[in-house]
């Protein structure tokens, strides 16, 4: 049973793919009731992606747990009318259509607010609602390219740009949107007024980059024309039998590293005596560290660095991570039985609440699994529900996974 901090909040979710569905799943994990509205002809795009079992894709189950699914054709006036009835009961309405689409199909902010004046209307877009790119189709790598993230990942403006090999913009936008929706709900509790929350993937990534990667653009009039990384060397070191990461930015940590690798002369080396000098001579410092670490195994170095209070960790594969003692002790990963897809392994909600725990209480739904139930809740009788399904406007419980 739901008992999280957002219990009692109802969210109407017409988003699909990743950024929107992950937003609402984060809120569902924290107790919000999320009604996912999908097109009867196939539903969310991620339902059809690869890595599937019993009709469910990994991408769908990992972004849509703890939700109910109702299948409505919103291009049909009757489907739109059902959605507006649902909107009367909701606290939040989320959508990630391209700008202008919701207005054309009659579910824009004005349409929804006409039936529910205090609702939080959340719009997630790729580039924003105005500007030359506002109408463009967008996926994660497009945002990585435009935001400057790929050149930051390359290490220098002169190097070939590189993608981060995870869909960071999508997932970061989801986290940003979930926090903003909670803030809007809190403001409504204090002031009684709903509002329109707008955010773009582009703005989310630029805001994310600024605290650590945009210092050269910070001082107006003194921008640096060419950007380069602090070092051409990653903070991943090869050892005798694998790889590890070691970080020693502070004086005490640097001293500990020098002692652990038995190079006490580095402590008094003029190139490395202060944090500023260590930054200035970072390539030499990291190259020397790499040479030293080839002498022992990762496990041996982990023990040595722990002895000297130097931050360190092994480099793990995904299969190794899920079996690591820290992940096990934290109960970071949970295994639960999905009624159709079978046993699933998923990351549990990261935030732990002492009094209102978040959790995984329901697997991702079949397409239209909850249509009948939800329609009955808002006053539709069996005859009306059957008529909608026979007209192809709604898809009900009898739909089985493909």
PDB file of N, CA, C and O in Angstrom, residues 187-263:
ATOM      1  N   UNK A 187       4.068  25.164  -2.981  1.00  0.00           N
ATOM      2  CA  UNK A 187       3.605  26.555  -3.131  1.00  0.00           C
ATOM      3  C   UNK A 187       2.083  26.612  -3.134  1.00  0.00           C
ATOM      4  O   UNK A 187       1.485  27.528  -2.555  1.00  0.00           O
ATOM      5  N   UNK A 188       1.442  25.632  -3.765  1.00  0.00           N
ATOM      6  CA  UNK A 188      -0.025  25.620  -3.778  1.00  0.00           C
ATOM      7  C   UNK A 188      -0.585  25.387  -2.384  1.00  0.00           C
ATOM      8  O   UNK A 188      -1.614  25.964  -2.011  1.00  0.00           O
ATOM      9  N   UNK A 189       0.098  24.525  -1.608  1.00  0.00           N
ATOM     10  CA  UNK A 189      -0.346  24.305  -0.233  1.00  0.00           C
ATOM     11  C   UNK A 189      -0.283  25.598   0.577  1.00  0.00           C
ATOM     12  O   UNK A 189      -1.144  25.879   1.400  1.00  0.00           O
ATOM     13  N   UNK A 190       0.775  26.396   0.327  1.00  0.00           N
ATOM     14  CA  UNK A 190       0.956  27.645   1.070  1.00  0.00           C
ATOM     15  C   UNK A 190       0.038  28.756   0.577  1.00  0.00           C
ATOM     16  O   UNK A 190      -0.489  29.529   1.363  1.00  0.00           O
ATOM     17  N   UNK A 191      -0.139  28.842  -0.754  1.00  0.00           N
ATOM     18  CA  UNK A 191      -0.815  30.012  -1.329  1.00  0.00           C
ATOM     19  C   UNK A 191      -2.126  29.685  -2.052  1.00  0.00           C
ATOM     20  O   UNK A 191      -2.849  30.592  -2.452  1.00  0.00           O
ATOM     21  N   UNK A 192      -2.403  28.400  -2.246  1.00  0.00           N
ATOM     22  CA  UNK A 192      -3.678  28.004  -2.831  1.00  0.00           C
ATOM     23  C   UNK A 192      -3.791  28.160  -4.331  1.00  0.00           C
ATOM     24  O   UNK A 192      -4.890  28.048  -4.872  1.00  0.00           O
ATOM     25  N   UNK A 193      -2.676  28.410  -5.011  1.00  0.00           N
ATOM     26  CA  UNK A 193      -2.739  28.703  -6.449  1.00  0.00           C
ATOM     27  C   UNK A 193      -1.936  27.685  -7.254  1.00  0.00           C
ATOM     28  O   UNK A 193      -0.783  27.394  -6.934  1.00  0.00           O
ATOM     29  N   UNK A 194      -2.560  27.167  -8.324  1.00  0.00           N
ATOM     30  CA  UNK A 194      -1.830  26.318  -9.253  1.00  0.00           C
ATOM     31  C   UNK A 194      -0.999  27.171 -10.191  1.00  0.00           C
ATOM     32  O   UNK A 194      -1.132  28.400 -10.236  1.00  0.00           O
ATOM     33  N   UNK A 195      -0.130  26.525 -10.955  1.00  0.00           N
ATOM     34  CA  UNK A 195       0.699  27.282 -11.891  1.00  0.00           C
ATOM     35  C   UNK A 195       1.161  26.373 -13.026  1.00  0.00           C
ATOM     36  O   UNK A 195       1.018  25.153 -12.959  1.00  0.00           O
ATOM     37  N   UNK A 196       1.705  27.014 -14.063  1.00  0.00           N
ATOM     38  CA  UNK A 196       2.248  26.280 -15.199  1.00  0.00           C
ATOM     39  C   UNK A 196       3.759  26.167 -15.002  1.00  0.00           C
ATOM     40  O   UNK A 196       4.465  27.168 -14.929  1.00  0.00           O
ATOM     41  N   UNK A 197       4.239  24.947 -14.912  1.00  0.00           N
ATOM     42  CA  UNK A 197       5.661  24.670 -14.751  1.00  0.00           C
ATOM     43  C   UNK A 197       6.222  24.287 -16.112  1.00  0.00           C
ATOM     44  O   UNK A 197       5.786  23.306 -16.717  1.00  0.00           O
ATOM     45  N   UNK A 198       7.173  25.068 -16.606  1.00  0.00           N
ATOM     46  CA  UNK A 198       7.791  24.796 -17.902  1.00  0.00           C
ATOM     47  C   UNK A 198       9.274  24.513 -17.713  1.00  0.00           C
ATOM     48  O   UNK A 198       9.965  25.271 -17.019  1.00  0.00           O
ATOM     49  N   UNK A 199       9.765  23.456 -18.330  1.00  0.00           N
ATOM     50  CA  UNK A 199      11.210  23.249 -18.343  1.00  0.00           C
ATOM     51  C   UNK A 199      11.594  22.492 -19.598  1.00  0.00           C
ATOM     52  O   UNK A 199      10.798  21.736 -20.154  1.00  0.00           O
ATOM     53  N   UNK A 200      12.833  22.733 -20.048  1.00  0.00           N
ATOM     54  CA  UNK A 200      13.330  22.068 -21.247  1.00  0.00           C
ATOM     55  C   UNK A 200      14.537  21.216 -20.895  1.00  0.00           C
ATOM     56  O   UNK A 200      15.245  21.476 -19.916  1.00  0.00           O
ATOM     57  N   UNK A 201      14.771  20.206 -21.722  1.00  0.00           N
ATOM     58  CA  UNK A 201      15.970  19.388 -21.555  1.00  0.00           C
ATOM     59  C   UNK A 201      17.216  20.252 -21.719  1.00  0.00           C
ATOM     60  O   UNK A 201      18.190  20.111 -20.975  1.00  0.00           O
ATOM     61  N   UNK A 202      17.193  21.165 -22.688  1.00  0.00           N
ATOM     62  CA  UNK A 202      18.340  22.028 -22.944  1.00  0.00           C
ATOM     63  C   UNK A 202      18.685  22.875 -21.713  1.00  0.00           C
ATOM     64  O   UNK A 202      19.823  22.899 -21.249  1.00  0.00           O
ATOM     65  N   UNK A 203      17.680  23.557 -21.156  1.00  0.00           N
ATOM     66  CA  UNK A 203      17.926  24.390 -19.982  1.00  0.00           C
ATOM     67  C   UNK A 203      18.380  23.567 -18.787  1.00  0.00           C
ATOM     68  O   UNK A 203      19.228  24.004 -18.003  1.00  0.00           O
ATOM     69  N   UNK A 204      17.821  22.374 -18.637  1.00  0.00           N
ATOM     70  CA  UNK A 204      18.183  21.521 -17.503  1.00  0.00           C
ATOM     71  C   UNK A 204      19.654  21.134 -17.555  1.00  0.00           C
ATOM     72  O   UNK A 204      20.351  21.146 -16.536  1.00  0.00           O
ATOM     73  N   UNK A 205      20.133  20.785 -18.756  1.00  0.00           N
ATOM     74  CA  UNK A 205      21.533  20.374 -18.884  1.00  0.00           C
ATOM     75  C   UNK A 205      22.478  21.562 -18.700  1.00  0.00           C
ATOM     76  O   UNK A 205      23.503  21.456 -18.018  1.00  0.00           O
ATOM     77  N   UNK A 206      22.138  22.718 -19.289  1.00  0.00           N
ATOM     78  CA  UNK A 206      23.002  23.897 -19.126  1.00  0.00           C
ATOM     79  C   UNK A 206      23.101  24.280 -17.650  1.00  0.00           C
ATOM     80  O   UNK A 206      24.190  24.577 -17.139  1.00  0.00           O
ATOM     81  N   UNK A 207      21.971  24.261 -16.925  1.00  0.00           N
ATOM     82  CA  UNK A 207      21.995  24.569 -15.497  1.00  0.00           C
ATOM     83  C   UNK A 207      22.837  23.557 -14.725  1.00  0.00           C
ATOM     84  O   UNK A 207      23.550  23.907 -13.766  1.00  0.00           O
ATOM     85  N   UNK A 208      22.788  22.296 -15.152  1.00  0.00           N
ATOM     86  CA  UNK A 208      23.572  21.241 -14.517  1.00  0.00           C
ATOM     87  C   UNK A 208      25.080  21.443 -14.749  1.00  0.00           C
ATOM     88  O   UNK A 208      25.906  21.217 -13.856  1.00  0.00           O
ATOM     89  N   UNK A 209      25.439  21.883 -15.940  1.00  0.00           N
ATOM     90  CA  UNK A 209      26.855  22.064 -16.271  1.00  0.00           C
ATOM     91  C   UNK A 209      27.472  23.259 -15.564  1.00  0.00           C
ATOM     92  O   UNK A 209      28.662  23.245 -15.238  1.00  0.00           O
ATOM     93  N   UNK A 210      26.678  24.307 -15.323  1.00  0.00           N
ATOM     94  CA  UNK A 210      27.263  25.578 -14.907  1.00  0.00           C
ATOM     95  C   UNK A 210      28.099  25.526 -13.626  1.00  0.00           C
ATOM     96  O   UNK A 210      29.192  26.106 -13.558  1.00  0.00           O
ATOM     97  N   UNK A 211      27.671  24.833 -12.561  1.00  0.00           N
ATOM     98  CA  UNK A 211      28.443  24.896 -11.315  1.00  0.00           C
ATOM     99  C   UNK A 211      29.887  24.425 -11.417  1.00  0.00           C
ATOM    100  O   UNK A 211      30.749  24.877 -10.650  1.00  0.00           O
ATOM    101  N   UNK A 212      30.178  23.511 -12.368  1.00  0.00           N
ATOM    102  CA  UNK A 212      31.532  22.968 -12.407  1.00  0.00           C
ATOM    103  C   UNK A 212      32.241  23.095 -13.746  1.00  0.00           C
ATOM    104  O   UNK A 212      33.470  22.957 -13.799  1.00  0.00           O
ATOM    105  N   UNK A 213      31.515  23.355 -14.823  1.00  0.00           N
ATOM    106  CA  UNK A 213      32.122  23.270 -16.150  1.00  0.00           C
ATOM    107  C   UNK A 213      32.088  24.565 -16.950  1.00  0.00           C
ATOM    108  O   UNK A 213      32.615  24.603 -18.063  1.00  0.00           O
ATOM    109  N   UNK A 214      31.470  25.600 -16.426  1.00  0.00           N
ATOM    110  CA  UNK A 214      31.301  26.829 -17.197  1.00  0.00           C
ATOM    111  C   UNK A 214      31.949  28.035 -16.517  1.00  0.00           C
ATOM    112  O   UNK A 214      31.548  29.186 -16.739  1.00  0.00           O
ATOM    113  N   UNK A 215      32.967  27.772 -15.700  1.00  0.00           N
ATOM    114  CA  UNK A 215      33.660  28.869 -15.036  1.00  0.00           C
ATOM    115  C   UNK A 215      34.281  29.853 -16.010  1.00  0.00           C
ATOM    116  O   UNK A 215      34.340  31.063 -15.747  1.00  0.00           O
ATOM    117  N   UNK A 216      34.721  29.368 -17.171  1.00  0.00           N
ATOM    118  CA  UNK A 216      35.367  30.249 -18.152  1.00  0.00           C
ATOM    119  C   UNK A 216      34.368  31.170 -18.840  1.00  0.00           C
ATOM    120  O   UNK A 216      34.761  32.108 -19.531  1.00  0.00           O
ATOM    121  N   UNK A 217      33.060  30.930 -18.650  1.00  0.00           N
ATOM    122  CA  UNK A 217      32.042  31.827 -19.188  1.00  0.00           C
ATOM    123  C   UNK A 217      31.385  32.672 -18.085  1.00  0.00           C
ATOM    124  O   UNK A 217      30.451  33.420 -18.351  1.00  0.00           O
ATOM    125  N   UNK A 218      31.886  32.584 -16.880  1.00  0.00           N
ATOM    126  CA  UNK A 218      31.209  33.203 -15.747  1.00  0.00           C
ATOM    127  C   UNK A 218      31.475  34.709 -15.642  1.00  0.00           C
ATOM    128  O   UNK A 218      30.551  35.493 -15.410  1.00  0.00           O
ATOM    129  N   UNK A 219      32.716  35.115 -15.805  1.00  0.00           N
ATOM    130  CA  UNK A 219      33.061  36.526 -15.628  1.00  0.00           C
ATOM    131  C   UNK A 219      32.855  37.274 -16.939  1.00  0.00           C
ATOM    132  O   UNK A 219      33.619  37.111 -17.890  1.00  0.00           O
ATOM    133  N   UNK A 220      31.808  38.088 -16.977  1.00  0.00           N
ATOM    134  CA  UNK A 220      31.423  38.794 -18.197  1.00  0.00           C
ATOM    135  C   UNK A 220      32.552  39.736 -18.618  1.00  0.00           C
ATOM    136  O   UNK A 220      33.060  40.530 -17.825  1.00  0.00           O
ATOM    137  N   UNK A 221      32.967  39.631 -19.872  1.00  0.00           N
ATOM    138  CA  UNK A 221      34.071  40.439 -20.379  1.00  0.00           C
ATOM    139  C   UNK A 221      35.408  39.746 -20.304  1.00  0.00           C
ATOM    140  O   UNK A 221      36.377  40.187 -20.921  1.00  0.00           O
ATOM    141  N   UNK A 222      35.475  38.661 -19.554  1.00  0.00           N
ATOM    142  CA  UNK A 222      36.740  37.925 -19.414  1.00  0.00           C
ATOM    143  C   UNK A 222      36.564  36.453 -19.786  1.00  0.00           C
ATOM    144  O   UNK A 222      37.187  35.567 -19.204  1.00  0.00           O
ATOM    145  N   UNK A 223      35.705  36.191 -20.757  1.00  0.00           N
ATOM    146  CA  UNK A 223      35.487  34.813 -21.190  1.00  0.00           C
ATOM    147  C   UNK A 223      36.755  34.260 -21.858  1.00  0.00           C
ATOM    148  O   UNK A 223      37.486  35.000 -22.518  1.00  0.00           O
ATOM    149  N   UNK A 224      36.981  32.989 -21.680  1.00  0.00           N
ATOM    150  CA  UNK A 224      38.117  32.339 -22.332  1.00  0.00           C
ATOM    151  C   UNK A 224      37.648  31.793 -23.678  1.00  0.00           C
ATOM    152  O   UNK A 224      36.657  31.052 -23.737  1.00  0.00           O
ATOM    153  N   UNK A 225      38.326  32.131 -24.782  1.00  0.00           N
ATOM    154  CA  UNK A 225      37.847  31.723 -26.102  1.00  0.00           C
ATOM    155  C   UNK A 225      37.988  30.238 -26.384  1.00  0.00           C
ATOM    156  O   UNK A 225      37.210  29.650 -27.126  1.00  0.00           O
ATOM    157  N   UNK A 226      39.003  29.596 -25.815  1.00  0.00           N
ATOM    158  CA  UNK A 226      39.250  28.181 -26.092  1.00  0.00           C
ATOM    159  C   UNK A 226      39.214  27.407 -24.789  1.00  0.00           C
ATOM    160  O   UNK A 226      39.887  27.766 -23.827  1.00  0.00           O
ATOM    161  N   UNK A 227      38.436  26.360 -24.754  1.00  0.00           N
ATOM    162  CA  UNK A 227      38.277  25.599 -23.521  1.00  0.00           C
ATOM    163  C   UNK A 227      39.121  24.325 -23.581  1.00  0.00           C
ATOM    164  O   UNK A 227      39.188  23.666 -24.609  1.00  0.00           O
ATOM    165  N   UNK A 228      39.725  24.007 -22.458  1.00  0.00           N
ATOM    166  CA  UNK A 228      40.485  22.767 -22.353  1.00  0.00           C
ATOM    167  C   UNK A 228      40.231  22.159 -20.986  1.00  0.00           C
ATOM    168  O   UNK A 228      39.916  22.852 -20.024  1.00  0.00           O
ATOM    169  N   UNK A 229      40.373  20.860 -20.907  1.00  0.00           N
ATOM    170  CA  UNK A 229      40.222  20.195 -19.622  1.00  0.00           C
ATOM    171  C   UNK A 229      41.438  20.482 -18.759  1.00  0.00           C
ATOM    172  O   UNK A 229      42.496  20.866 -19.248  1.00  0.00           O
ATOM    173  N   UNK A 230      41.270  20.279 -17.454  1.00  0.00           N
ATOM    174  CA  UNK A 230      42.413  20.458 -16.553  1.00  0.00           C
ATOM    175  C   UNK A 230      43.527  19.479 -16.910  1.00  0.00           C
ATOM    176  O   UNK A 230      44.706  19.772 -16.740  1.00  0.00           O
ATOM    177  N   UNK A 231      43.139  18.320 -17.415  1.00  0.00           N
ATOM    178  CA  UNK A 231      44.129  17.304 -17.763  1.00  0.00           C
ATOM    179  C   UNK A 231      43.626  16.475 -18.932  1.00  0.00           C
ATOM    180  O   UNK A 231      42.417  16.335 -19.133  1.00  0.00           O
ATOM    181  N   UNK A 232      44.568  15.917 -19.689  1.00  0.00           N
ATOM    182  CA  UNK A 232      44.182  15.000 -20.754  1.00  0.00           C
ATOM    183  C   UNK A 232      44.100  13.574 -20.234  1.00  0.00           C
ATOM    184  O   UNK A 232      43.836  12.641 -20.978  1.00  0.00           O
ATOM    185  N   UNK A 233      44.311  13.378 -18.934  1.00  0.00           N
ATOM    186  CA  UNK A 233      44.317  12.053 -18.328  1.00  0.00           C
ATOM    187  C   UNK A 233      43.077  11.905 -17.445  1.00  0.00           C
ATOM    188  O   UNK A 233      42.788  12.764 -16.624  1.00  0.00           O
ATOM    189  N   UNK A 234      42.343  10.804 -17.596  1.00  0.00           N
ATOM    190  CA  UNK A 234      41.205  10.536 -16.725  1.00  0.00           C
ATOM    191  C   UNK A 234      41.701  10.113 -15.346  1.00  0.00           C
ATOM    192  O   UNK A 234      42.829   9.623 -15.201  1.00  0.00           O
ATOM    193  N   UNK A 235      40.839  10.264 -14.356  1.00  0.00           N
ATOM    194  CA  UNK A 235      41.194   9.818 -13.001  1.00  0.00           C
ATOM    195  C   UNK A 235      40.876   8.335 -12.813  1.00  0.00           C
ATOM    196  O   UNK A 235      40.396   7.904 -11.778  1.00  0.00           O
ATOM    197  N   UNK A 236      41.142   7.566 -13.857  1.00  0.00           N
ATOM    198  CA  UNK A 236      41.037   6.108 -13.817  1.00  0.00           C
ATOM    199  C   UNK A 236      42.431   5.567 -14.078  1.00  0.00           C
ATOM    200  O   UNK A 236      43.060   5.908 -15.079  1.00  0.00           O
ATOM    201  N   UNK A 237      42.896   4.749 -13.159  1.00  0.00           N
ATOM    202  CA  UNK A 237      44.266   4.244 -13.258  1.00  0.00           C
ATOM    203  C   UNK A 237      44.268   2.741 -13.501  1.00  0.00           C
ATOM    204  O   UNK A 237      43.456   2.007 -12.934  1.00  0.00           O
ATOM    205  N   UNK A 238      45.215   2.304 -14.316  1.00  0.00           N
ATOM    206  CA  UNK A 238      45.418   0.871 -14.511  1.00  0.00           C
ATOM    207  C   UNK A 238      46.277   0.341 -13.386  1.00  0.00           C
ATOM    208  O   UNK A 238      47.252   0.965 -12.979  1.00  0.00           O
ATOM    209  N   UNK A 239      45.904  -0.824 -12.880  1.00  0.00           N
ATOM    210  CA  UNK A 239      46.703  -1.496 -11.868  1.00  0.00           C
ATOM    211  C   UNK A 239      47.261  -2.782 -12.469  1.00  0.00           C
ATOM    212  O   UNK A 239      47.092  -3.037 -13.663  1.00  0.00           O
ATOM    213  N   UNK A 240      47.881  -3.579 -11.634  1.00  0.00           N
ATOM    214  CA  UNK A 240      48.489  -4.817 -12.119  1.00  0.00           C
ATOM    215  C   UNK A 240      47.448  -5.774 -12.693  1.00  0.00           C
ATOM    216  O   UNK A 240      47.753  -6.566 -13.596  1.00  0.00           O
ATOM    217  N   UNK A 241      46.206  -5.686 -12.190  1.00  0.00           N
ATOM    218  CA  UNK A 241      45.188  -6.653 -12.646  1.00  0.00           C
ATOM    219  C   UNK A 241      43.858  -6.032 -13.041  1.00  0.00           C
ATOM    220  O   UNK A 241      42.871  -6.737 -13.233  1.00  0.00           O
ATOM    221  N   UNK A 242      43.790  -4.711 -13.158  1.00  0.00           N
ATOM    222  CA  UNK A 242      42.505  -4.101 -13.502  1.00  0.00           C
ATOM    223  C   UNK A 242      42.582  -2.587 -13.486  1.00  0.00           C
ATOM    224  O   UNK A 242      43.593  -1.999 -13.890  1.00  0.00           O
ATOM    225  N   UNK A 243      41.515  -1.952 -12.978  1.00  0.00           N
ATOM    226  CA  UNK A 243      41.445  -0.489 -12.953  1.00  0.00           C
ATOM    227  C   UNK A 243      40.845  -0.023 -11.637  1.00  0.00           C
ATOM    228  O   UNK A 243      40.083  -0.747 -10.982  1.00  0.00           O
ATOM    229  N   UNK A 244      41.186   1.217 -11.263  1.00  0.00           N
ATOM    230  CA  UNK A 244      40.625   1.814 -10.063  1.00  0.00           C
ATOM    231  C   UNK A 244      40.644   3.328 -10.202  1.00  0.00           C
ATOM    232  O   UNK A 244      41.283   3.875 -11.119  1.00  0.00           O
ATOM    233  N   UNK A 245      39.942   3.995  -9.307  1.00  0.00           N
ATOM    234  CA  UNK A 245      39.983   5.452  -9.256  1.00  0.00           C
ATOM    235  C   UNK A 245      40.522   5.877  -7.894  1.00  0.00           C
ATOM    236  O   UNK A 245      40.195   5.268  -6.872  1.00  0.00           O
ATOM    237  N   UNK A 246      41.363   6.910  -7.908  1.00  0.00           N
ATOM    238  CA  UNK A 246      41.937   7.478  -6.689  1.00  0.00           C
ATOM    239  C   UNK A 246      41.815   8.990  -6.805  1.00  0.00           C
ATOM    240  O   UNK A 246      42.098   9.554  -7.866  1.00  0.00           O
ATOM    241  N   UNK A 247      41.378   9.649  -5.750  1.00  0.00           N
ATOM    242  CA  UNK A 247      41.253  11.108  -5.769  1.00  0.00           C
ATOM    243  C   UNK A 247      41.958  11.687  -4.551  1.00  0.00           C
ATOM    244  O   UNK A 247      41.657  11.307  -3.418  1.00  0.00           O
ATOM    245  N   UNK A 248      42.890  12.614  -4.804  1.00  0.00           N
ATOM    246  CA  UNK A 248      43.655  13.202  -3.704  1.00  0.00           C
ATOM    247  C   UNK A 248      43.843  14.699  -3.915  1.00  0.00           C
ATOM    248  O   UNK A 248      44.972  15.189  -4.052  1.00  0.00           O
ATOM    249  N   UNK A 249      42.748  15.482  -3.909  1.00  0.00           N
ATOM    250  CA  UNK A 249      42.886  16.924  -4.148  1.00  0.00           C
ATOM    251  C   UNK A 249      43.434  17.706  -2.963  1.00  0.00           C
ATOM    252  O   UNK A 249      44.121  18.714  -3.132  1.00  0.00           O
ATOM    253  N   UNK A 250      43.139  17.277  -1.730  1.00  0.00           N
ATOM    254  CA  UNK A 250      43.577  18.004  -0.539  1.00  0.00           C
ATOM    255  C   UNK A 250      44.992  17.667  -0.124  1.00  0.00           C
ATOM    256  O   UNK A 250      45.549  16.640  -0.522  1.00  0.00           O
ATOM    257  N   UNK A 251      45.578  18.511   0.712  1.00  0.00           N
ATOM    258  CA  UNK A 251      46.965  18.295   1.169  1.00  0.00           C
ATOM    259  C   UNK A 251      47.103  16.976   1.915  1.00  0.00           C
ATOM    260  O   UNK A 251      48.050  16.215   1.679  1.00  0.00           O
ATOM    261  N   UNK A 252      46.182  16.689   2.850  1.00  0.00           N
ATOM    262  CA  UNK A 252      46.285  15.467   3.644  1.00  0.00           C
ATOM    263  C   UNK A 252      46.136  14.234   2.752  1.00  0.00           C
ATOM    264  O   UNK A 252      46.836  13.230   2.933  1.00  0.00           O
ATOM    265  N   UNK A 253      45.233  14.313   1.779  1.00  0.00           N
ATOM    266  CA  UNK A 253      45.025  13.180   0.875  1.00  0.00           C
ATOM    267  C   UNK A 253      46.224  12.974  -0.037  1.00  0.00           C
ATOM    268  O   UNK A 253      46.633  11.830  -0.306  1.00  0.00           O
ATOM    269  N   UNK A 254      46.821  14.077  -0.502  1.00  0.00           N
ATOM    270  CA  UNK A 254      48.011  13.966  -1.345  1.00  0.00           C
ATOM    271  C   UNK A 254      49.171  13.361  -0.556  1.00  0.00           C
ATOM    272  O   UNK A 254      49.887  12.489  -1.051  1.00  0.00           O
ATOM    273  N   UNK A 255      49.340  13.801   0.680  1.00  0.00           N
ATOM    274  CA  UNK A 255      50.396  13.233   1.519  1.00  0.00           C
ATOM    275  C   UNK A 255      50.153  11.735   1.714  1.00  0.00           C
ATOM    276  O   UNK A 255      51.081  10.924   1.629  1.00  0.00           O
ATOM    277  N   UNK A 256      48.889  11.371   1.967  1.00  0.00           N
ATOM    278  CA  UNK A 256      48.558   9.960   2.153  1.00  0.00           C
ATOM    279  C   UNK A 256      48.864   9.138   0.913  1.00  0.00           C
ATOM    280  O   UNK A 256      49.379   8.020   1.005  1.00  0.00           O
ATOM    281  N   UNK A 257      48.552   9.680  -0.275  1.00  0.00           N
ATOM    282  CA  UNK A 257      48.850   8.967  -1.518  1.00  0.00           C
ATOM    283  C   UNK A 257      50.344   8.761  -1.676  1.00  0.00           C
ATOM    284  O   UNK A 257      50.800   7.657  -2.020  1.00  0.00           O
ATOM    285  N   UNK A 258      51.119   9.815  -1.424  1.00  0.00           N
ATOM    286  CA  UNK A 258      52.584   9.714  -1.562  1.00  0.00           C
ATOM    287  C   UNK A 258      53.147   8.649  -0.636  1.00  0.00           C
ATOM    288  O   UNK A 258      54.034   7.872  -1.018  1.00  0.00           O
ATOM    289  N   UNK A 259      52.613   8.607   0.582  1.00  0.00           N
ATOM    290  CA  UNK A 259      53.089   7.611   1.542  1.00  0.00           C
ATOM    291  C   UNK A 259      52.651   6.208   1.135  1.00  0.00           C
ATOM    292  O   UNK A 259      53.421   5.243   1.256  1.00  0.00           O
ATOM    293  N   UNK A 260      51.421   6.076   0.622  1.00  0.00           N
ATOM    294  CA  UNK A 260      50.917   4.763   0.232  1.00  0.00           C
ATOM    295  C   UNK A 260      51.719   4.169  -0.919  1.00  0.00           C
ATOM    296  O   UNK A 260      51.972   2.960  -0.941  1.00  0.00           O
ATOM    297  N   UNK A 261      52.109   5.001  -1.886  1.00  0.00           N
ATOM    298  CA  UNK A 261      52.873   4.497  -3.030  1.00  0.00           C
ATOM    299  C   UNK A 261      54.382   4.567  -2.788  1.00  0.00           C
ATOM    300  O   UNK A 261      55.171   4.290  -3.689  1.00  0.00           O
ATOM    301  N   UNK A 262      54.752   4.932  -1.562  1.00  0.00           N
ATOM    302  CA  UNK A 262      56.162   4.997  -1.143  1.00  0.00           C
ATOM    303  C   UNK A 262      56.972   5.951  -2.023  1.00  0.00           C
ATOM    304  O   UNK A 262      58.064   5.630  -2.488  1.00  0.00           O
ATOM    305  N   UNK A 263      56.441   7.144  -2.217  1.00  0.00           N
ATOM    306  CA  UNK A 263      57.137   8.206  -2.936  1.00  0.00           C
ATOM    307  C   UNK A 263      57.142   9.473  -2.064  1.00  0.00           C
ATOM    308  O   UNK A 263      56.562  10.497  -2.423  1.00  0.00           O
TER     309      UNK A 263
END
